[in-house]
CSV table of C-alpha atoms in Angstrom, one decimal:
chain,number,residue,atom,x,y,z
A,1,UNK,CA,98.8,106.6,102.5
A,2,UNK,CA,96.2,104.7,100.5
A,3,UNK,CA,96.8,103.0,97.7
A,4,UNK,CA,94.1,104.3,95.5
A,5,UNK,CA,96.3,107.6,94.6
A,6,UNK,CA,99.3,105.5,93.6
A,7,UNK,CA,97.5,104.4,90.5
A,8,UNK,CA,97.7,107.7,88.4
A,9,UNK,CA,97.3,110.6,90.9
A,10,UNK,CA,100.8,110.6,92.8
A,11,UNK,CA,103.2,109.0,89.9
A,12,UNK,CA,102.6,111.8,87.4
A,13,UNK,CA,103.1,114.4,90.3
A,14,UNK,CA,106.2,112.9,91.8
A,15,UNK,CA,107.8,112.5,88.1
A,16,UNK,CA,107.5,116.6,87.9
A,17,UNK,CA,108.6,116.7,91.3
A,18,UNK,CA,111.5,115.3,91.2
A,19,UNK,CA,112.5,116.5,88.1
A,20,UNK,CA,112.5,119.8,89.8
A,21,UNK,CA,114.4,118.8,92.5
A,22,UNK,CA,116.3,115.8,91.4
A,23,UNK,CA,118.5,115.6,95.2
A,24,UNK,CA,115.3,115.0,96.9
A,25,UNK,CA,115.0,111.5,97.8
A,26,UNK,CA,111.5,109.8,98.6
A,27,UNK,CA,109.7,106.7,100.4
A,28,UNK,CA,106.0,105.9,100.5
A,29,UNK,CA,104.2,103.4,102.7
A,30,UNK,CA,101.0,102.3,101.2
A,31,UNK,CA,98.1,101.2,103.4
A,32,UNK,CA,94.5,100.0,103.2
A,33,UNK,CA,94.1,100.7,107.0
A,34,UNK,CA,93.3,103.8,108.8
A,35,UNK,CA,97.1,104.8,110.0
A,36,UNK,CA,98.0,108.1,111.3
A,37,UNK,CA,100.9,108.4,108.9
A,38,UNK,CA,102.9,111.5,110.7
A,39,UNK,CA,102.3,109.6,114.2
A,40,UNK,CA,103.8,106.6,112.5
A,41,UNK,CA,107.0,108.2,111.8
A,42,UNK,CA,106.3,109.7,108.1
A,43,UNK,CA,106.6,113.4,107.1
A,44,UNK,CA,103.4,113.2,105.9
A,45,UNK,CA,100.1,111.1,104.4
A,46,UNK,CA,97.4,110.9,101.6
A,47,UNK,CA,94.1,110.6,102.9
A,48,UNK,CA,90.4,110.8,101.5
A,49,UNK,CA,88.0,112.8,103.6
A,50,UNK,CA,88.7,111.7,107.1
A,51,UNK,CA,89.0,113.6,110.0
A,52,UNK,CA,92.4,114.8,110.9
A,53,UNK,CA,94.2,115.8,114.6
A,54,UNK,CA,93.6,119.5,115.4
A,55,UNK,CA,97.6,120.9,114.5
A,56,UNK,CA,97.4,118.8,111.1
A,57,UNK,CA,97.4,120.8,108.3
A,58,UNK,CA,95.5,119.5,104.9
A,59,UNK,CA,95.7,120.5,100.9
A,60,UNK,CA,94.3,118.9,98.0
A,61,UNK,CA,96.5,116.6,96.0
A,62,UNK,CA,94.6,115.8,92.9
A,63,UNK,CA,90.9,116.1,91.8
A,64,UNK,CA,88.7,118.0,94.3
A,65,UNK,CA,86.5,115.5,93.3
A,66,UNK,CA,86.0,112.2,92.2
A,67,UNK,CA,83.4,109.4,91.4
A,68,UNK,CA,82.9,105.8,92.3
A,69,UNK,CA,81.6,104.1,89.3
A,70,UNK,CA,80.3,100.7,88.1
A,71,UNK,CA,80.9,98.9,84.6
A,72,UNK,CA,81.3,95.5,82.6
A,73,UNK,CA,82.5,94.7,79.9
A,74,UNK,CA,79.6,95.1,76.6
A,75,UNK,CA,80.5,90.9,76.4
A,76,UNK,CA,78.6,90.3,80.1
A,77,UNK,CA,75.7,93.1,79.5
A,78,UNK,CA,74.9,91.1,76.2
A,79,UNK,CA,75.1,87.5,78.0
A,80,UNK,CA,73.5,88.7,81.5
A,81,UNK,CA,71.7,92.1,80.7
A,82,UNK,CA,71.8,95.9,82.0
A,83,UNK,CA,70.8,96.8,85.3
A,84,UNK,CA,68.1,99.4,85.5
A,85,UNK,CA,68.6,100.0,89.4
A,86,UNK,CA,70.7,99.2,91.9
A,87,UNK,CA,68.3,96.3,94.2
A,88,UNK,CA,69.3,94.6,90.3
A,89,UNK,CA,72.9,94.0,91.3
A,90,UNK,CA,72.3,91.4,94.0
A,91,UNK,CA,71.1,89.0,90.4
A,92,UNK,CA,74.4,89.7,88.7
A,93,UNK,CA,78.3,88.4,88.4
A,94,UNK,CA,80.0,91.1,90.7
A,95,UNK,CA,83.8,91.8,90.9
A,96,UNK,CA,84.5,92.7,95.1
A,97,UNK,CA,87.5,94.3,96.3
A,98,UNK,CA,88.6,93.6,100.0
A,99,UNK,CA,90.4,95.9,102.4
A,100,UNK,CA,93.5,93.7,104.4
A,101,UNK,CA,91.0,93.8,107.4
A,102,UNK,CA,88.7,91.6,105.9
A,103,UNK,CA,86.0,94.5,105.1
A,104,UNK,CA,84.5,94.7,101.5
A,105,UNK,CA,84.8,97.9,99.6
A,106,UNK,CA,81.2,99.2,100.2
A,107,UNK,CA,79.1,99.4,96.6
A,108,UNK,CA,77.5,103.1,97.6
A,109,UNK,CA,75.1,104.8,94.9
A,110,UNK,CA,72.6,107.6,95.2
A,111,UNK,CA,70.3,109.2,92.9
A,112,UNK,CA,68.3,112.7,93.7
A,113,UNK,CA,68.7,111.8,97.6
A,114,UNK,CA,68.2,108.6,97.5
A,115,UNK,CA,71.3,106.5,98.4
A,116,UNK,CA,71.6,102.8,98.1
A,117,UNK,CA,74.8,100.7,99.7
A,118,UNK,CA,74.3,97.1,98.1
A,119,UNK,CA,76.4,94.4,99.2
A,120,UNK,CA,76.2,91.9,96.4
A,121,UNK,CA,77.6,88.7,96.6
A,122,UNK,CA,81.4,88.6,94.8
A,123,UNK,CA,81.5,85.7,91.9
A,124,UNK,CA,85.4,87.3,92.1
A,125,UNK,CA,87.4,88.6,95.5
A,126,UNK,CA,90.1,90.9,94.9
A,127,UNK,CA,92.4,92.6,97.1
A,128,UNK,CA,92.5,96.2,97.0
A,129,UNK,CA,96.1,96.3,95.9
A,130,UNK,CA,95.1,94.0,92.7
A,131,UNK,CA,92.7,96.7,91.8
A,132,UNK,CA,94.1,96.7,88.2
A,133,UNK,CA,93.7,92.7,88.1
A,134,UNK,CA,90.2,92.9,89.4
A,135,UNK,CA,89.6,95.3,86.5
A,136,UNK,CA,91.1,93.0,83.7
A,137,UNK,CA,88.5,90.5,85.3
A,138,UNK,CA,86.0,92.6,84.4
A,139,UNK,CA,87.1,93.3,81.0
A,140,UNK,CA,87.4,89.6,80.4
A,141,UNK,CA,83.6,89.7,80.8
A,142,UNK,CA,83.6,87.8,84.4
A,143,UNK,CA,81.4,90.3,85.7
A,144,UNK,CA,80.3,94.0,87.2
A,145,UNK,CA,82.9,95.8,89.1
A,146,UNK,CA,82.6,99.2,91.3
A,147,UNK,CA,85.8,101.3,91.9
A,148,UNK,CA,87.0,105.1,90.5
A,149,UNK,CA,85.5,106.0,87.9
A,150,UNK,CA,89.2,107.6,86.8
A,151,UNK,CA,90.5,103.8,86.8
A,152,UNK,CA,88.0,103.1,84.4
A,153,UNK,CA,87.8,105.7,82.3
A,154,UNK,CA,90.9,104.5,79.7
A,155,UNK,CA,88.4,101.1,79.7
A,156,UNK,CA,85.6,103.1,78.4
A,157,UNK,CA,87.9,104.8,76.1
A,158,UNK,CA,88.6,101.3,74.2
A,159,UNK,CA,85.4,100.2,74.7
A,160,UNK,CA,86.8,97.4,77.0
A,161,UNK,CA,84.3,98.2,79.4
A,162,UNK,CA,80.7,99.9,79.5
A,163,UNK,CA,79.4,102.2,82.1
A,164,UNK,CA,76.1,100.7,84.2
A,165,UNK,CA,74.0,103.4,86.1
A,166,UNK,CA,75.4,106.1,85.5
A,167,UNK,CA,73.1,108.0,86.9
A,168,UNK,CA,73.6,106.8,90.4
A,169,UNK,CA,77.4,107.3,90.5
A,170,UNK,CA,78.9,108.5,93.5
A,171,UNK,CA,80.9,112.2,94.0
A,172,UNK,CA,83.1,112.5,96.9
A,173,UNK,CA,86.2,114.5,97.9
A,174,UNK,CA,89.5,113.7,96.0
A,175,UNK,CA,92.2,112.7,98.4
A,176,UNK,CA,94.3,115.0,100.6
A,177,UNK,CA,98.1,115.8,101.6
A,178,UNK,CA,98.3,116.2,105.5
A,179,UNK,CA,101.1,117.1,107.9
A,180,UNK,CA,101.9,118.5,110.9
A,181,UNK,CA,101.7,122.3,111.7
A,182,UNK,CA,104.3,122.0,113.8
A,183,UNK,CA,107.9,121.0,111.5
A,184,UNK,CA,107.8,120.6,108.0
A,185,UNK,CA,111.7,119.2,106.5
A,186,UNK,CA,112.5,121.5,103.8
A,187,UNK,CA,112.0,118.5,101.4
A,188,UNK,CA,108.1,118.3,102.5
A,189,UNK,CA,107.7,122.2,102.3
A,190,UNK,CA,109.1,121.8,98.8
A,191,UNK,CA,107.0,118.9,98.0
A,192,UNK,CA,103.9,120.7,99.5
A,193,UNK,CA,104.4,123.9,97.6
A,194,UNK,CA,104.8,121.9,94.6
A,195,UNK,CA,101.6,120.4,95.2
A,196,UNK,CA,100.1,123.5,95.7
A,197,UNK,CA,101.3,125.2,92.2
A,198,UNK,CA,100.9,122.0,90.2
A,199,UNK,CA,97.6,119.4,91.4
A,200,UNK,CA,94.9,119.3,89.5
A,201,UNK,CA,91.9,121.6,90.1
């Protein structure tokens, strides 16, 4: 499954889970690559948007929704300035997260149609899996970073960090639960009727 939902969708959701059902034993496999968790030998996996195998069955766990967004702390806006559009960020500090395979997390924002993917040059390289230190970066002021908006949202809340364009965040679908039509273990038919009674809209 990716790691993104391990942050503060899944760990909420599995603590009312198991309190539930406190026999149920669970393991998760996190990955950053594309891997076909129930061909891999898991019950099932977390996935955002991708396509699935025909018998594979798919529900929402979490938001239906979610936004990519992009902030600094109010210390770097004062020192290096606000951008007013995205062509700006190529002149600015920026914080990049990496995939293991090497790839950048693609900087995508659109506006009223128009959709920019910028591919500034990283001051700082995180891996994906340090997303929270690659956030602290940015709250110590070392420059613009671009990731959920719902990872930065407690930042905005103490003022740690500031939103930048806004306007040109990005929506997309929240993550999905798949899993085979074909056998569910009573454990993952519990889990996934859990899901269904208790993720958020």
């Amino acid at each position: 499954m990716t790691g993104a939902v391990m942050v503060d969708i899944l760990p909420p959701l599995v603590d009312r889970f198991l309190a539930v059902h406190p026999r149920v034993r669970m393991e998760f496999v996190v990955e950053d690559r594309l891997v076909d968790a129930v061909a891999a030998g898991c019950d099932a996996g977390i996935r955002y948007g991708e396509h699935l195998a025909q018998d594979m069955i798919a529900i929402p766990i979490g938001p239906k929704m979610q936004r990519t967004a992009l902030a600094a702390a109010p210390s770097y806006l004062a020192r290096c300035g606000h951008p007013a559009h995205p062509d700006d960020l190529r002149h600015h500090d920026c914080i990049r997260l990496r995939f293991s395979s090497g790839a950048f997390v693609p900087w995508e924002l659109e506006q009223e149609g128009a959709a920019f993917t910028v591919d500034p040059l990283g001051r700082l390289i995180v891996g994906v899996d340090a997303a929270p230190a690659a956030i602290d970066f940015a709250c110590a002021g070392h420059g613009l970073i671009y990731t959920f908006e719902n990872w930065l949202e407690p930042h905005f809340a103490t003022g740690a960090l500031t939103p930048v364009l806004a306007d040109w965040w990005t929506r997309f679908e929240g993550p999905s639960l798949y899993f085979s039509s074909r056998f569910m273990s009573a454990p993952l038919r519990a889990f996934v009727d859990f899901v269904k009674r208790d993720a958020t809209p």
